[in-house]
C-alpha positions as a printed Julia matrix, in Angstrom:
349×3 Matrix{Float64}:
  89.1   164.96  204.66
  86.01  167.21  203.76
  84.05  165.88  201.55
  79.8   165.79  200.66
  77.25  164.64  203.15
  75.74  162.31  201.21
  77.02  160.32  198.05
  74.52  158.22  196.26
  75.01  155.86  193.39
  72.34  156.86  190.38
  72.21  155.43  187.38
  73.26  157.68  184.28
  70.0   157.75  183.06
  67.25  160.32  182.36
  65.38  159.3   185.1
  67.89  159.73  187.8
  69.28  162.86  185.89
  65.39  164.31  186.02
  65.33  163.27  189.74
  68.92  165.14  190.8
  67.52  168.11  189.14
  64.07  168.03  191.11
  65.94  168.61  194.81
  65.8   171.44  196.09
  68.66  173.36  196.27
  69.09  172.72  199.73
  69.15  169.35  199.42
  71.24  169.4   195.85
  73.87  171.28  197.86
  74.7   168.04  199.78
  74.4   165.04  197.67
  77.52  164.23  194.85
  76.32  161.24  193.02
  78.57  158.64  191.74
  77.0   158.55  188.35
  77.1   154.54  187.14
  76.54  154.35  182.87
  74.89  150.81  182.29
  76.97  147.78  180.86
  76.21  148.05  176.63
  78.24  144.7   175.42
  78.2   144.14  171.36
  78.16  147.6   170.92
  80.87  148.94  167.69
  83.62  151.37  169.11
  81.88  154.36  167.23
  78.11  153.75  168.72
  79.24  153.3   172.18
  81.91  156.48  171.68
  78.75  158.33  170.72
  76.41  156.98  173.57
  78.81  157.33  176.34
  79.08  160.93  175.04
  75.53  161.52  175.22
  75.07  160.15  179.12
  78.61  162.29  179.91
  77.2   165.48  178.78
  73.55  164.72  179.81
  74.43  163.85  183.93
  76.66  167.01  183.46
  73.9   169.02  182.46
  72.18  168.76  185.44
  75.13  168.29  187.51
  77.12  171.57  186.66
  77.3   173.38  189.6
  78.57  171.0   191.93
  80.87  167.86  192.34
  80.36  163.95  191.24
  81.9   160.8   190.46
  81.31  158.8   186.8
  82.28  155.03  186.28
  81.54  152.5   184.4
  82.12  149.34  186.62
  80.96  146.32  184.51
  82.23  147.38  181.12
  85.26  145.23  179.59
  88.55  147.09  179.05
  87.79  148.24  175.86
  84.44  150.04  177.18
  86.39  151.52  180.28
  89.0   152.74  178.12
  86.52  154.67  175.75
  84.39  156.0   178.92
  87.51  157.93  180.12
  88.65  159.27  176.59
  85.16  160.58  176.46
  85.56  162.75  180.13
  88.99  164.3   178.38
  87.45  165.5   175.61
  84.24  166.91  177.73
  87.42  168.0   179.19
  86.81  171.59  181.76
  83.0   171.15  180.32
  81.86  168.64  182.89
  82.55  168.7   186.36
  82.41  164.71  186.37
  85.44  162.7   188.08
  87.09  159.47  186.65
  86.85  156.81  188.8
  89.07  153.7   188.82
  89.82  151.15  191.33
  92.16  148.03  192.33
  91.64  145.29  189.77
  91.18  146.97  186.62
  92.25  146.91  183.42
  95.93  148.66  183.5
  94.66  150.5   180.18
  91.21  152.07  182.43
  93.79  152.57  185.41
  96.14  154.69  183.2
  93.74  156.83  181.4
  91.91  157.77  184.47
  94.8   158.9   185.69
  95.34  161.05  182.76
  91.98  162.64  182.79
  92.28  163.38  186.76
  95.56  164.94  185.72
  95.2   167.13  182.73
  91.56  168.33  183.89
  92.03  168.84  187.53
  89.54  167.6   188.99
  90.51  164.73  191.12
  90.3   160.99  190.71
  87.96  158.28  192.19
  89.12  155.19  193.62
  86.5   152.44  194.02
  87.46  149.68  196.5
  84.92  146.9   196.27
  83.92  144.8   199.36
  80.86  142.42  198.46
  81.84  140.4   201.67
  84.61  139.79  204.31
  87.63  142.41  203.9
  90.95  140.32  203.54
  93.33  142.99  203.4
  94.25  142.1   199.66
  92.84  145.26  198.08
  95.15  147.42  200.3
  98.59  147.09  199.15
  96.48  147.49  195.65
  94.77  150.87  196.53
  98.19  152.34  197.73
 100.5   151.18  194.3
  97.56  153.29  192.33
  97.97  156.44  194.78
 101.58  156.43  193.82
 101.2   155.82  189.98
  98.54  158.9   190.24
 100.83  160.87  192.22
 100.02  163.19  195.12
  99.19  166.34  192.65
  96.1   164.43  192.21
  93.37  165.14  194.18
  91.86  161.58  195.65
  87.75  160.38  196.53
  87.82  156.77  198.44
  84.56  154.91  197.54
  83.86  152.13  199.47
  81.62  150.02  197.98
  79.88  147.63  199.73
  77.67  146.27  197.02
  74.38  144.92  198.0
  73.87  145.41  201.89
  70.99  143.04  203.02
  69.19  142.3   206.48
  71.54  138.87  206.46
  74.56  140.2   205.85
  74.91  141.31  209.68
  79.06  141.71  209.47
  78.66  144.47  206.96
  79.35  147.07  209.43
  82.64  145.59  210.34
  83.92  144.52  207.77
  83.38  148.19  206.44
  85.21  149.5   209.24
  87.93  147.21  208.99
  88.08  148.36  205.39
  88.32  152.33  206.52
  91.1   151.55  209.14
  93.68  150.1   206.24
  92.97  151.84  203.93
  92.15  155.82  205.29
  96.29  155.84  206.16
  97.25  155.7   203.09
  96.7   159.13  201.68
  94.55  162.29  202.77
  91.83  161.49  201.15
  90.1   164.45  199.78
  86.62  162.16  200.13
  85.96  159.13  201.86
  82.5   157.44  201.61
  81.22  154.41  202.71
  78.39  153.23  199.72
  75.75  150.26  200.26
  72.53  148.91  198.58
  69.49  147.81  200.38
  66.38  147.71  198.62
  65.41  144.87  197.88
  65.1   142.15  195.05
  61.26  142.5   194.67
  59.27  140.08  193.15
  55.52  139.46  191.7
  54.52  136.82  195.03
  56.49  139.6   197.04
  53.82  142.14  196.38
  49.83  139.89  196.93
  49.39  141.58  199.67
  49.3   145.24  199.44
  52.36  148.02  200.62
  55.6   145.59  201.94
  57.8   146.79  204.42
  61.38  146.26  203.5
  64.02  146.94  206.01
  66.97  149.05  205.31
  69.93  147.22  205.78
  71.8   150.0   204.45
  71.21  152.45  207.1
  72.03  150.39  209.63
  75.1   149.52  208.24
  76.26  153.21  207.96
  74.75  153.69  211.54
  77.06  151.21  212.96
  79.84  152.48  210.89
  78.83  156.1   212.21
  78.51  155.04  215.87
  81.98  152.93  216.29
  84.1   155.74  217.81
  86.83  155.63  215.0
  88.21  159.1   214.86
  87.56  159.88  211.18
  84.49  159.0   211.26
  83.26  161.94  211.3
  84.47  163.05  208.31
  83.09  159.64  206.34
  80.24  160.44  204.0
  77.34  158.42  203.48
  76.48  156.6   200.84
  73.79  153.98  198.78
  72.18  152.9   195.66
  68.95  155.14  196.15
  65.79  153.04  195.75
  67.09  150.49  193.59
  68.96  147.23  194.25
  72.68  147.14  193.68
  72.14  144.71  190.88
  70.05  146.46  189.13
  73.33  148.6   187.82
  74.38  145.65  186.11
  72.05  144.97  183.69
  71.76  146.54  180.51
  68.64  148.39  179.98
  65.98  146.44  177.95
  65.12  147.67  174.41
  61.9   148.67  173.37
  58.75  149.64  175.04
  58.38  146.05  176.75
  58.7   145.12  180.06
  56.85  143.89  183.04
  53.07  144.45  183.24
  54.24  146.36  187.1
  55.99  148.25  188.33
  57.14  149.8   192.04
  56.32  152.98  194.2
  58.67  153.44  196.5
  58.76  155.35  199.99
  61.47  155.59  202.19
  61.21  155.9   206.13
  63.35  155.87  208.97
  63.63  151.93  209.29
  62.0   150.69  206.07
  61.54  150.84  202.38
  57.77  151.0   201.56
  57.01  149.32  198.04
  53.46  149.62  196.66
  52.79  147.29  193.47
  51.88  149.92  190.51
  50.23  148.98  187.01
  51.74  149.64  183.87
  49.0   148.0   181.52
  45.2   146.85  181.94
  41.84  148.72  181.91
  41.66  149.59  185.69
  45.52  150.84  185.77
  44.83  154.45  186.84
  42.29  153.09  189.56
  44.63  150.75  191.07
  47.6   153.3   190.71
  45.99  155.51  192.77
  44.85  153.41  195.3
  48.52  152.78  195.56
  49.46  156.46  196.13
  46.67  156.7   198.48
  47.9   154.06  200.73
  51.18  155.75  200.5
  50.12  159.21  201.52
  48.36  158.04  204.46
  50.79  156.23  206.15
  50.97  157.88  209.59
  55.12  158.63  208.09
  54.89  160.44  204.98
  55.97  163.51  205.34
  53.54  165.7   203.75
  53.29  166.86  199.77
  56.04  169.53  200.68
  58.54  167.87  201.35
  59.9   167.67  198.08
  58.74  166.78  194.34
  58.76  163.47  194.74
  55.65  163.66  198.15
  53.79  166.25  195.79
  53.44  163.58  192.47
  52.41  161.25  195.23
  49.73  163.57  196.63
  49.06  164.5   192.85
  48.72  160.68  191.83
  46.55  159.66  194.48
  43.99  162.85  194.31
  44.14  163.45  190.57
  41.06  162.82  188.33
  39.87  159.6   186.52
  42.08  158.29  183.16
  45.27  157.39  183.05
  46.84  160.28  183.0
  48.95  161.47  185.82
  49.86  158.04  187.55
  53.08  157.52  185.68
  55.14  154.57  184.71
  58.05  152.95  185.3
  60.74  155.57  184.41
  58.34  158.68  186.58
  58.19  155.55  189.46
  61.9   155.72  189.53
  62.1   159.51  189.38
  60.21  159.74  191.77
  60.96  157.71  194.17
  64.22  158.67  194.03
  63.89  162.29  195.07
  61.79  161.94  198.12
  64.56  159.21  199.37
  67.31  161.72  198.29
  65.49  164.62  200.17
  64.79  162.45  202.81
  68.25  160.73  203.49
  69.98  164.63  203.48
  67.63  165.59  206.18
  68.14  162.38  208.34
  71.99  162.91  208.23
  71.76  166.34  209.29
  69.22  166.27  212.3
């Protein structure tokens, strides 16, 4: 196996698109996002054709130089269906991979196969463990390897769901996961994926910057440190600074939404969340306080350290107004690429 140092889940969105495109090249060079396009139920055949068509080519945009995953996991068959017939026509355009897994629709299983064969660029197979491993999923995993056909390049992504401080067997059942089911083929990619930030609610943030622990680095650090021989060659892998359910739900329409929103900073043991405004005459003043707090933490890393530190520094020095201390799509963005940056450099010191 040889495979990326770091695969993230990102939602196929502008604001994790904008975010991808912000590392540095350094940092870009190591990180192949599995790209996740939101649920859209009710949606006719020839507006969701058209959508899916505009993420597709928008995530490969920014993504054409190097390699990543696309899926769909909570659409119906139908949605599944149209999600790969959009990657063959994008066809040797996009660099994207199908993904598929154990469980799905025959109809998705089939025509990812057909896309991984006639453009060449590999399949993904998504093994879903949300809690103890049972063994069920591995006589599933191996009938798809031989339907696909060893011509067919192969990515294993583990998927671990949402990875919490509670859910102290995630390590192990992860690793009892890897030793079915990394037999079965040579895998061109194995990665173990996980989400830790948190659920965050309103009472959750009273009292100023929260420290949220992340349960998902642990997990990978008791994965990493087990001894199993191919570890080594096991990427890394997590929901960036969002919660695993948030890739369920469908984006809300219009320019509602919640009168707050999140900063987020990542460091070595915690998630730092700092409640921002996205409404109300003193929005830009509390905002910044926010970014101050963040920036003087005795851990943040300075405003090189990648775009994401610099808006921060930027937000919490800028001038009066409201311009300049973002909202929720630029808290996303952001946040996301100082976690990104961050999580490359942790895994290679």
């Amino acid at each position: 196996m040889s495979g990326p140092l770091y695969v993230p889940v990102l939602q196929a969105r502008p604001h994790a698109a904008e975010a991808y495109r912000q590392l540095s090249p350094a940092v870009q060079g190591a990180v192949a996002p599995l790209w996740s396009v939101h649920p859209r139920p009710g949606l006719p055949p020839d507006t969701l054709t058209a959508h899916l068509r505009r993420e597709a080519r928008a995530v490969s945009k920014v993504q054409r130089h190097g390699p990543a995953w696309i899926d769909m996991p909570f659409g119906d068959e139908g949605q599944l269906v149209l999600l790969a017939d959009v990657l063959s026509e994008l066809g040797t355009l996009t660099t994207l991979r199908p993904v598929t897994g154990p469980g799905r629709p025959e109809p998705q299983q089939s025509s990812a196969f057909e896309v991984a064969r006639r453009c060449s660029r590999g399949l993904g197979i998504r093994v879903t463990v949300s809690g103890e491993w049972d063994g069920a999923a591995a006589p599933l995993v191996h009938d798809l390897l031989a339907r696909v056909g060893l011509a067919v390049e192969t990515d294993l992504l583990l998927d671990l769901g949402t990875v919490r401080a509670d859910r102290t067997d995630a390590a192990k059942e992860a690793l009892r996961a890897l030793d079915a089911l990394i037999p079965l083929t040579q895998w061109r990619t194995a990665a173990v994926l996980g989400g830790g930030f948190p659920e965050v609610t309103a009472e959750m943030m009273e009292q100023g910057l929260r420290y949220e622990p992340r349960a998902d680095w642990q997990l990978w650090c008791g994965v990493h440190d087990s001894g199993r021989t191919y570890v080594s060659s096991v990427s890394y892998g997590d929901y960036g600074i969002q919660p695993a359910r948030a890739f369920a739900r469908e984006p809300s329409p219009g320019r509602g939404g919640p009168a707050w929103g999140l900063l987020r900073y990542t460091i070595e043991e915690s998630f730092v969340i700092g409640k921002m405004l996205t409404r109300g005459d003193d929005r830009a003043a509390a905002n910044r306080a926010v970014a101050r707090q963040v920036i003087e933490l005795p851990e943040f890393r300075g405003a090189t350290a990648s775009a994401g530190e610099s808006w921060m520094r930027d937000c919490a020095q800028g001038p009066g107004g409201t311009a300049g201390t973002g909202n929720a799509a630029v808290w996303l963005r952001v946040g996301n690429i100082q976690h990104l940056s961050y999580v490359v450099r942790s895994l290679r010191a």
